[in-house]
Each structure stands twice: as C-alpha cells, then as structure tokens.
PDB file of C-alpha atoms in Angstrom:
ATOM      1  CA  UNK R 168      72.451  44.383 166.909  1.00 68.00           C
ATOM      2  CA  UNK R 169      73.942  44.704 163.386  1.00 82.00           C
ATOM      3  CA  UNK R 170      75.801  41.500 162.257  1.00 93.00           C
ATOM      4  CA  UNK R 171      75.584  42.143 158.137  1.00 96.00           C
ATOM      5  CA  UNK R 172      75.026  44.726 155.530  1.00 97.00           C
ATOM      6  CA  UNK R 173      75.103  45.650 152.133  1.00 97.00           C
ATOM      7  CA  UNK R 174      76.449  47.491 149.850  1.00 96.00           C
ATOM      8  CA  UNK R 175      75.030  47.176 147.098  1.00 94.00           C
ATOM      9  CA  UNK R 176      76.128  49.985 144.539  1.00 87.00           C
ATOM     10  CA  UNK R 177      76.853  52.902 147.060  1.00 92.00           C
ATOM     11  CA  UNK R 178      79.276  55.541 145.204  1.00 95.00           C
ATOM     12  CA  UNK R 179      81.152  58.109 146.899  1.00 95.00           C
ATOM     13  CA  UNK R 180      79.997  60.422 144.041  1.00 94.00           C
ATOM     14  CA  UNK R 181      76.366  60.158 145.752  1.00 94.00           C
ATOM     15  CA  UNK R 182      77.662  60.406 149.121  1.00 95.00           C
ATOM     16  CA  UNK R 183      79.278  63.872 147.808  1.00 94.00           C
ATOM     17  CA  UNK R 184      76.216  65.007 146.432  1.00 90.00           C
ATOM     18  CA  UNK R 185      74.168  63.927 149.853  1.00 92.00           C
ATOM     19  CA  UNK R 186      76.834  65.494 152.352  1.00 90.00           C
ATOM     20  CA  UNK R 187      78.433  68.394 151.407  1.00 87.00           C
ATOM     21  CA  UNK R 188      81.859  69.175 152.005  1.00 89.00           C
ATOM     22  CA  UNK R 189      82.509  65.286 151.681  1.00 94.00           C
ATOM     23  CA  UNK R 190      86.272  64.371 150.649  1.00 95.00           C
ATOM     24  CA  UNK R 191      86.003  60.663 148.739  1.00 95.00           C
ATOM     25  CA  UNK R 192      88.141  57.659 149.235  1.00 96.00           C
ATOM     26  CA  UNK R 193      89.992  57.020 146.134  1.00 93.00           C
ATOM     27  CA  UNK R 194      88.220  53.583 145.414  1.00 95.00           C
ATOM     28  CA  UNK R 195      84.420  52.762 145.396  1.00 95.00           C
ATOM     29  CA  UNK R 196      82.946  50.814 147.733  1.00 94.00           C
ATOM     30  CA  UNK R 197      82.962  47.082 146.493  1.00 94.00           C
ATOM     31  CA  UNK R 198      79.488  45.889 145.205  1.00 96.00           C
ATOM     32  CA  UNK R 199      78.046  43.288 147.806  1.00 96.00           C
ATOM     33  CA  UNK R 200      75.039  42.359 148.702  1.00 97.00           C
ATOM     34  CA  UNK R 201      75.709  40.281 152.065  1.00 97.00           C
ATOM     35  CA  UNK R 202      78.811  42.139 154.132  1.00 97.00           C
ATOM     36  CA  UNK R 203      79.558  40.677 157.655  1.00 97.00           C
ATOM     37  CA  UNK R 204      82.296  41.511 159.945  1.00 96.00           C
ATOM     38  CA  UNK R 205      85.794  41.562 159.630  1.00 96.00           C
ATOM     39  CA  UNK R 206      85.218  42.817 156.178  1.00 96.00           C
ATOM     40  CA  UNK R 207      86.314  46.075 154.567  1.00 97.00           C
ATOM     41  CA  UNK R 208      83.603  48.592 154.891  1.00 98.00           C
ATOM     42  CA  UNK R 209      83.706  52.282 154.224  1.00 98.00           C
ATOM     43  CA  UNK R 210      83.840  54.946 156.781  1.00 98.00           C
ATOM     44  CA  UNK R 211      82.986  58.581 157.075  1.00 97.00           C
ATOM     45  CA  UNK R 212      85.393  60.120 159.807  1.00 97.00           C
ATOM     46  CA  UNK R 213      86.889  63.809 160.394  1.00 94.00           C
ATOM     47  CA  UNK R 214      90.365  64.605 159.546  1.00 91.00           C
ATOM     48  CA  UNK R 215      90.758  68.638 161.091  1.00 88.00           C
ATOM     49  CA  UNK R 216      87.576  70.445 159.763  1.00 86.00           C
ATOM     50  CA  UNK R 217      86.987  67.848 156.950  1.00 90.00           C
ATOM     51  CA  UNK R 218      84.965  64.823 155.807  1.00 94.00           C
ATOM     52  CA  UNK R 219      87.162  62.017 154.597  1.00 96.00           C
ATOM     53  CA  UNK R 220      85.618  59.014 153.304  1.00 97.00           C
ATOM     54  CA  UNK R 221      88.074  56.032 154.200  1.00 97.00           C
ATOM     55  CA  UNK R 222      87.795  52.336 154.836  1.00 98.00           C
ATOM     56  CA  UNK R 223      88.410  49.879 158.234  1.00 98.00           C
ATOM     57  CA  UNK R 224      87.894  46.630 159.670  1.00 98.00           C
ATOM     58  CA  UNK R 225      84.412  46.076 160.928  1.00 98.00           C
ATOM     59  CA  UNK R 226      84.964  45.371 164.840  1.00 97.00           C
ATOM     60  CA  UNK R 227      86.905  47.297 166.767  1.00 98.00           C
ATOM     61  CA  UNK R 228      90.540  46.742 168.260  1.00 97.00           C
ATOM     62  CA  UNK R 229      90.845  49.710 170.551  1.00 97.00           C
ATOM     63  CA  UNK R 230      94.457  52.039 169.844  1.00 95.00           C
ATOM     64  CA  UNK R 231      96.127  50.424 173.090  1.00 95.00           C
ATOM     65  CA  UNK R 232      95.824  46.696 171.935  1.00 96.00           C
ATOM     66  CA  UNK R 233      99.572  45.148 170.623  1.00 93.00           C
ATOM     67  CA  UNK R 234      99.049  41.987 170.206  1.00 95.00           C
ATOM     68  CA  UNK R 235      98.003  39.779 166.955  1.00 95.00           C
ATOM     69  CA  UNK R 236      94.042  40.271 166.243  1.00 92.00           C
ATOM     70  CA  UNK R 237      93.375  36.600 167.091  1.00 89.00           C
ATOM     71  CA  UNK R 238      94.099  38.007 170.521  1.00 93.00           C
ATOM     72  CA  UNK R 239      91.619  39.942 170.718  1.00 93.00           C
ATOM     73  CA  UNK R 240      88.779  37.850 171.950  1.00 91.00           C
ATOM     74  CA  UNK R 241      85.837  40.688 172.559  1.00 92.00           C
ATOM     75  CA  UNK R 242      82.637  40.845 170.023  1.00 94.00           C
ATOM     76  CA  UNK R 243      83.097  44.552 169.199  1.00 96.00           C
ATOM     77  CA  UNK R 244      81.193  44.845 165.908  1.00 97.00           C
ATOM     78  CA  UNK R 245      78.684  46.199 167.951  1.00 97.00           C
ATOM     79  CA  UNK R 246      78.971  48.879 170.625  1.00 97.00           C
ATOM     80  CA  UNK R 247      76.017  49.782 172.968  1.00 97.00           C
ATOM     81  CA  UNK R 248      74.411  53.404 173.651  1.00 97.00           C
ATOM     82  CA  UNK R 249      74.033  52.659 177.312  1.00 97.00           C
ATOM     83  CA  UNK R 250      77.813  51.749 177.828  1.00 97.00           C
ATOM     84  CA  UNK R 251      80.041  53.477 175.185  1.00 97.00           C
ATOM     85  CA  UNK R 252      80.700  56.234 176.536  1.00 97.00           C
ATOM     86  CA  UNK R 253      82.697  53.953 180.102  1.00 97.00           C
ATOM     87  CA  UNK R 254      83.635  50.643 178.244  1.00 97.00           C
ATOM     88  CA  UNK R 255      87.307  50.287 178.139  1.00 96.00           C
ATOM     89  CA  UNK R 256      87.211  49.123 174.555  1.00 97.00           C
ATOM     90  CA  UNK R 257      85.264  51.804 173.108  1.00 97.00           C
ATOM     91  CA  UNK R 258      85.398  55.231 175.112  1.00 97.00           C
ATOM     92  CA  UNK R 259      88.687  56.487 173.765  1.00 97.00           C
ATOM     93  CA  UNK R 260      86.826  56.405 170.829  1.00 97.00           C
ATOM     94  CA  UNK R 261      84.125  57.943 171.771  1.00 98.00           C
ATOM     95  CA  UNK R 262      85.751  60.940 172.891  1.00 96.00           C
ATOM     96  CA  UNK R 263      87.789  61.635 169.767  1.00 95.00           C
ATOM     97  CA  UNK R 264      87.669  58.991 167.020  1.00 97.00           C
ATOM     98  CA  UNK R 265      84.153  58.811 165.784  1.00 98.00           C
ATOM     99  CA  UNK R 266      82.571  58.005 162.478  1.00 98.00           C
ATOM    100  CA  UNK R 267      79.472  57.380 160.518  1.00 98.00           C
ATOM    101  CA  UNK R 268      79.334  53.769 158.460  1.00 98.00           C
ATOM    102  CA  UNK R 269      77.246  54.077 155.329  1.00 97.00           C
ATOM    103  CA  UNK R 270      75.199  51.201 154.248  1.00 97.00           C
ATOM    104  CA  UNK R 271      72.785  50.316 151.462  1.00 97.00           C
ATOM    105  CA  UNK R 272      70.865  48.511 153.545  1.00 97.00           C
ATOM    106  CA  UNK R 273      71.326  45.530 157.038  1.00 98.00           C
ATOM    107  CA  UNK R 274      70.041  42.266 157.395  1.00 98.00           C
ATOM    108  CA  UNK R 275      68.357  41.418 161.077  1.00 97.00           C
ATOM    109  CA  UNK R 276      66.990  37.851 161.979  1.00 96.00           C
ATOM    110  CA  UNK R 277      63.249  37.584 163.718  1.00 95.00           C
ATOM    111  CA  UNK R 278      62.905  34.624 165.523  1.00 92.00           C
ATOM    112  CA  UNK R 279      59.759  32.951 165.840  1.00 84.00           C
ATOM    113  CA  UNK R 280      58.385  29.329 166.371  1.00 83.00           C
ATOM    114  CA  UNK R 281      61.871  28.209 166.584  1.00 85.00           C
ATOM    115  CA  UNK R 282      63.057  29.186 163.358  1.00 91.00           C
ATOM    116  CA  UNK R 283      64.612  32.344 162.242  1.00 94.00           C
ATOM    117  CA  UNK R 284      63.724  34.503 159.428  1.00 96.00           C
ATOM    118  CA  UNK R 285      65.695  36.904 157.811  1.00 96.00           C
ATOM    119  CA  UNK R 286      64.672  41.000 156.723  1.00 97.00           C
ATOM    120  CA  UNK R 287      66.196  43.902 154.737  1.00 97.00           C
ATOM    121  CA  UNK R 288      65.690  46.977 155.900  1.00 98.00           C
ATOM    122  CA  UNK R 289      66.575  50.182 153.556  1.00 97.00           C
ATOM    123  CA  UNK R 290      65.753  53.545 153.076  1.00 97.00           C
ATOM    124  CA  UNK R 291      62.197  53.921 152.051  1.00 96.00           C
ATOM    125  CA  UNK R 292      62.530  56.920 149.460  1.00 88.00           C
ATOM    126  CA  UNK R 293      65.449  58.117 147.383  1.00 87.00           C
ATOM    127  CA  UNK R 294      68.672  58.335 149.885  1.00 92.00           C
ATOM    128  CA  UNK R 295      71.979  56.191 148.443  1.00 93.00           C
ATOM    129  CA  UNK R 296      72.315  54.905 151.801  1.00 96.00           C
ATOM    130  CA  UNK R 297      71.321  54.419 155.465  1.00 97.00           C
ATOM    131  CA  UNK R 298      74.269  56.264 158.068  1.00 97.00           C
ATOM    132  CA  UNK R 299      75.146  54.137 161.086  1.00 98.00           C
ATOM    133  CA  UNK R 300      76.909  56.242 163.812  1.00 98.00           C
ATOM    134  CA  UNK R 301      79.775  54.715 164.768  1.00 98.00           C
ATOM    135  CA  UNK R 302      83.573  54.509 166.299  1.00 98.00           C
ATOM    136  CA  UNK R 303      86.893  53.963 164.710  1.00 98.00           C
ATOM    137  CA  UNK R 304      90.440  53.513 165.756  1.00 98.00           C
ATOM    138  CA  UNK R 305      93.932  52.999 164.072  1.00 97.00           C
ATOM    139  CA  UNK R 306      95.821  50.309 165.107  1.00 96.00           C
ATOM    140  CA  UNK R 307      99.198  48.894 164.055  1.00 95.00           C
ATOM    141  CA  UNK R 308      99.323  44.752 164.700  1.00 95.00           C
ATOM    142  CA  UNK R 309     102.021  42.488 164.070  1.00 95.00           C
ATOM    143  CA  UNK R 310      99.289  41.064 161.539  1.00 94.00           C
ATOM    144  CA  UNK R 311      97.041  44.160 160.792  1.00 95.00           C
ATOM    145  CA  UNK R 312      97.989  47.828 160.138  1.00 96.00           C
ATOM    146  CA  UNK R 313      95.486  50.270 159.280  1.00 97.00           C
ATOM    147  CA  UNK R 314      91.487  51.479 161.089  1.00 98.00           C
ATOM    148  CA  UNK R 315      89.252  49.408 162.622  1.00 98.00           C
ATOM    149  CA  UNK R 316      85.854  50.803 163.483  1.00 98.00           C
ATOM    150  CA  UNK R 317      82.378  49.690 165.156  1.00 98.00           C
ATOM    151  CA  UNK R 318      78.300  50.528 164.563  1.00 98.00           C
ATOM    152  CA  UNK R 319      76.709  52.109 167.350  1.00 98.00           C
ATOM    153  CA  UNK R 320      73.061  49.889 168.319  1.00 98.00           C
ATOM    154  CA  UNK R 321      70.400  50.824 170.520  1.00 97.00           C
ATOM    155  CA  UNK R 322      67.015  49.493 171.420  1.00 97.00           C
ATOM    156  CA  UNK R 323      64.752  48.979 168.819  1.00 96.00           C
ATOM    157  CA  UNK R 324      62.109  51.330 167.852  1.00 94.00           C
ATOM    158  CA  UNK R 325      58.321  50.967 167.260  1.00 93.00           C
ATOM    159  CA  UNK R 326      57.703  49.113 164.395  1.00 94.00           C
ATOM    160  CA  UNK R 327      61.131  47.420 164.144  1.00 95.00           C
ATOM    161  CA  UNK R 328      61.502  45.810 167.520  1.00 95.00           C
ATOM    162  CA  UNK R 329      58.656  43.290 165.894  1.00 95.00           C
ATOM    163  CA  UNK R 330      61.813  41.871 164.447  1.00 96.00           C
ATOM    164  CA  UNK R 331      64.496  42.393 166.975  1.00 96.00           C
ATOM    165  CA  UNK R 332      65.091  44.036 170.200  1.00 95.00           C
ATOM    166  CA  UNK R 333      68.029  46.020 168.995  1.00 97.00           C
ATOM    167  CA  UNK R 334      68.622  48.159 165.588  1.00 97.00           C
ATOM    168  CA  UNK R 335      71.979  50.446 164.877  1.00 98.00           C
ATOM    169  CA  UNK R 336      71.832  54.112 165.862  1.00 98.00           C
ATOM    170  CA  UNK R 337      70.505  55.483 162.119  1.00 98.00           C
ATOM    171  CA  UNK R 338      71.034  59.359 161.392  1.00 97.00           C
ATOM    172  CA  UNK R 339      70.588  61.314 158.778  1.00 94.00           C
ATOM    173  CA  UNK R 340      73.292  63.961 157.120  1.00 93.00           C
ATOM    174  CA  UNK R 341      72.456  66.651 159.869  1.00 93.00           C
ATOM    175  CA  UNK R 342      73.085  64.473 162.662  1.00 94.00           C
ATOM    176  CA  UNK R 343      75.950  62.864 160.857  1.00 95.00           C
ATOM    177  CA  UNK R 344      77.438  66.172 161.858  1.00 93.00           C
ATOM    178  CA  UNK R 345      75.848  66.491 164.673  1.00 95.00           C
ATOM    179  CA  UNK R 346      77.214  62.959 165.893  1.00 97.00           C
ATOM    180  CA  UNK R 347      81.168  63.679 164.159  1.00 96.00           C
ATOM    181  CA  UNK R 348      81.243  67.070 165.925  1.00 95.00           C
ATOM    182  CA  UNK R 349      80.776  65.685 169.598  1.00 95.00           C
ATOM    183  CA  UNK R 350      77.833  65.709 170.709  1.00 95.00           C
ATOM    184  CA  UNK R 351      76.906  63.012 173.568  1.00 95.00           C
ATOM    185  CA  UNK R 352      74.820  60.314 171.874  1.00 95.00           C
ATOM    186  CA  UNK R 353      71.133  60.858 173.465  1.00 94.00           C
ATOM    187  CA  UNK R 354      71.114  64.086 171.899  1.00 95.00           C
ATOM    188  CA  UNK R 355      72.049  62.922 168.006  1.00 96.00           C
ATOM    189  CA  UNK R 356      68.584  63.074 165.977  1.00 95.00           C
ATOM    190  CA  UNK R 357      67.651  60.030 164.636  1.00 96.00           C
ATOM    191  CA  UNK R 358      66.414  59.550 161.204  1.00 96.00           C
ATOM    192  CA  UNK R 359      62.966  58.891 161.726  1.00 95.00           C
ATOM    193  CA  UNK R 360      61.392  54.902 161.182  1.00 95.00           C
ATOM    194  CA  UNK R 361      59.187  56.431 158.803  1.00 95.00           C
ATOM    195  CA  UNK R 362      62.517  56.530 156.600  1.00 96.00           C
ATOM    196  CA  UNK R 363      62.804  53.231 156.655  1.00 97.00           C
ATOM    197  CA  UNK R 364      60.996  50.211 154.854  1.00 97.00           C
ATOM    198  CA  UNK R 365      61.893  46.563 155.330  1.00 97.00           C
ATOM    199  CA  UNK R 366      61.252  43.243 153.577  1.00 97.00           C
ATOM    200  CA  UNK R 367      61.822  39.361 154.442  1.00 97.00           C
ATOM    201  CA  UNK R 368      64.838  38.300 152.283  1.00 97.00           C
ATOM    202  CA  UNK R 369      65.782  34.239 151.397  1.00 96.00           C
ATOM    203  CA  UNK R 370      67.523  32.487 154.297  1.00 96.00           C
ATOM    204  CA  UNK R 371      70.793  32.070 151.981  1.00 96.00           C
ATOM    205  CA  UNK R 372      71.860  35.556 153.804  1.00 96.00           C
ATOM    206  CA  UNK R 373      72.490  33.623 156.517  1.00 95.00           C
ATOM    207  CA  UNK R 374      75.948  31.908 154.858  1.00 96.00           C
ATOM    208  CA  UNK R 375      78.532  34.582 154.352  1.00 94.00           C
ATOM    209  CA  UNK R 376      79.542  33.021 150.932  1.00 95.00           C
ATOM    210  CA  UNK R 377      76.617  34.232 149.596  1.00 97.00           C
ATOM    211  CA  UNK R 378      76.139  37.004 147.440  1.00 96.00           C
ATOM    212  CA  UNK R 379      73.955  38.186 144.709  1.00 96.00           C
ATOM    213  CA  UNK R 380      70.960  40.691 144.034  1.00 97.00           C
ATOM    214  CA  UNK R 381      68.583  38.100 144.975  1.00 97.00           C
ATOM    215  CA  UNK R 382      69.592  38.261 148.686  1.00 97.00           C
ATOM    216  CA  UNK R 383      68.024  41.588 149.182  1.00 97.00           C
ATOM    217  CA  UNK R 384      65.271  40.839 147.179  1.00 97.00           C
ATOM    218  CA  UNK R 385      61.778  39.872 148.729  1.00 97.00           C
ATOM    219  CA  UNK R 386      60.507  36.862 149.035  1.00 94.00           C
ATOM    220  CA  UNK R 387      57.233  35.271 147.531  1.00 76.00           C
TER     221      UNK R 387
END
C-alpha cells in the first residue's frame, strides 16, 4: 500500500528540468514532511499532447459519484494492478484519466513482534522525486469541486517486501510517458529497486499532526 508521503521541497522547476515538455502548476508544492490522504498533492496528468502539472484530492471519487464525499465510503487511496483495469471505481480512469503523483519520498510500516516500525524510502541518487503511477478524475460535489486522483500499488519487490507486502507502482520519466500515453500496466518499466534506498524513521510519522525534517530522518 501507500498511506503517506512527503514532500519535502519538490519544485516544479526540477520537475521541468527532469521531464521535458513539462507545463508547471502555478504554485509549488507545499513543504511537508508527513502527507496522508485526503490532502492536496500534486499531479502530473495530460491535457491534449501536453504535461500539466496540477493538484487533487488523494483518494479517488470516480466522475459518476453525486453525492457529498462523506458518501463515499470506499478506501480508494490505493488502487490495485491486478483489478484496475475492471473495478467500477477506477477503470474509467484507467482508460482515459491517468496520471503520475510525484513524491519526495513514502512512509511504509513493518510489523514485527507485535509492534510496528516505521521506514522512508527515497530515491537513492540525485532524482527530485520518486513518480507513482496513478489515476485521476474530476468531480463536482455538493461539498467538493475540483480532481481527485489515486496511487497505483503492486506487490512488493525483492528487497522491499522485508517491510511490506505491497509498494506503489514506481516509474521513472520514460515510463511516466510510457504509463500517460496508454499503455496497459504490466508493460510500464519500473524504476529499478536499485533506485531506491530506505531508512527506519521515528514512530511520530504515525500521527498526521506531525511534521518536521526530523520525521524523515533516521533513527539512532
């Protein structure tokens, strides 16, 4: 799964430099270290032949709901490989609304023993973020008007399934492209583990009011 991020000083201005042809929202990012859903995180979407940089809802209200969001009673932060592509909340999106969700970084929980213990995992060399592929939709709610969108997980690859069993689908600019210009899932490259380094972080991640530099630091 993915359940929290960060974003911890991403800039459109390196996402421009990173992936050409990139069109930037008109506002940064906000700085935070510990982002979990329901929050305002930016997107990377297609509008015609371009790449937009935007912003939506983390979890997903498909384009056909009406009702208020407390309606809505589905955990869509998250959508699955194995079923996105038939799930009635996410396949409309699938076929035409896609997007990739940059992230500095995303928290996962190992349990062990009983207790639960926190990592950060990054990019391990020089990127300004990790890309999650992903879904978005626009929906216009007698309480919210504007995108929603979801992260894309799959199972867990060698290495980080010691934490957890699941990780988000992680590309790299290529197959940010690939993934925005249609192509079915399985056939996406991945950006390879080796990009990736990871750390055990404090346990204050764990309470959404927290924020600070320390909560991606590692622990002693």
């Amino acid at each position: 799964m993915c359940g929290r991020m960060s974003h911890a000083g991403i800039t459109w201005t390196e996402l421009v430099g990173w992936m050409d042809g990139l069109r930037p929202a008109a506002a940064d990012p906000d700085l935070r270290y510990n982002v979990p859903p329901t929050e305002m995180i930016p997107i990377i979407r297609r509008d015609g032949d371009a790449l937009v940089g935007d912003f939506a809802r983390w979890g997903l209200i498909p384009h056909w709901h009406r009702t208020p969001l407390a309606d809505w009673k589905a955990n869509t932060i998250n959508a699955r490989v194995e079923s996105v592509a038939t799930a009635a909340s996410y396949r409309d999106a699938y076929r035409r609304a896609r997007c990739v969700v940059p992230a500095s970084g995303y928290f996962e929980w190992q349990t062990a023993d009983g207790s639960k213990q926190p990592y950060y995992i990054h990019p391990a060399g020089n990127a300004p973020a990790l890309l999650f592929a992903g879904l978005w939709s626009a929906v216009a709610l007698p309480d919210y008007e504007g995108l929603t969108c979801t992260v894309l997980t799959e199972p867990a690859r060698t290495a980080l399934d010691a934490i957890h069993d699941r990780m988000p689908v992680i590309i790299d600019p290529d197959g940010a492209r690939t993934w925005l210009d249609g192509c079915e899932i399985g056939a996406v490259p991945r950006l390879p583990v080796a990009g990736l380094t990871w750390h055990a972080v404090p346990s204050a991640v764990g309470a959404v009011r927290n924020q600070g530099p320390e909560l991606i630091e590692p622990i002693e």
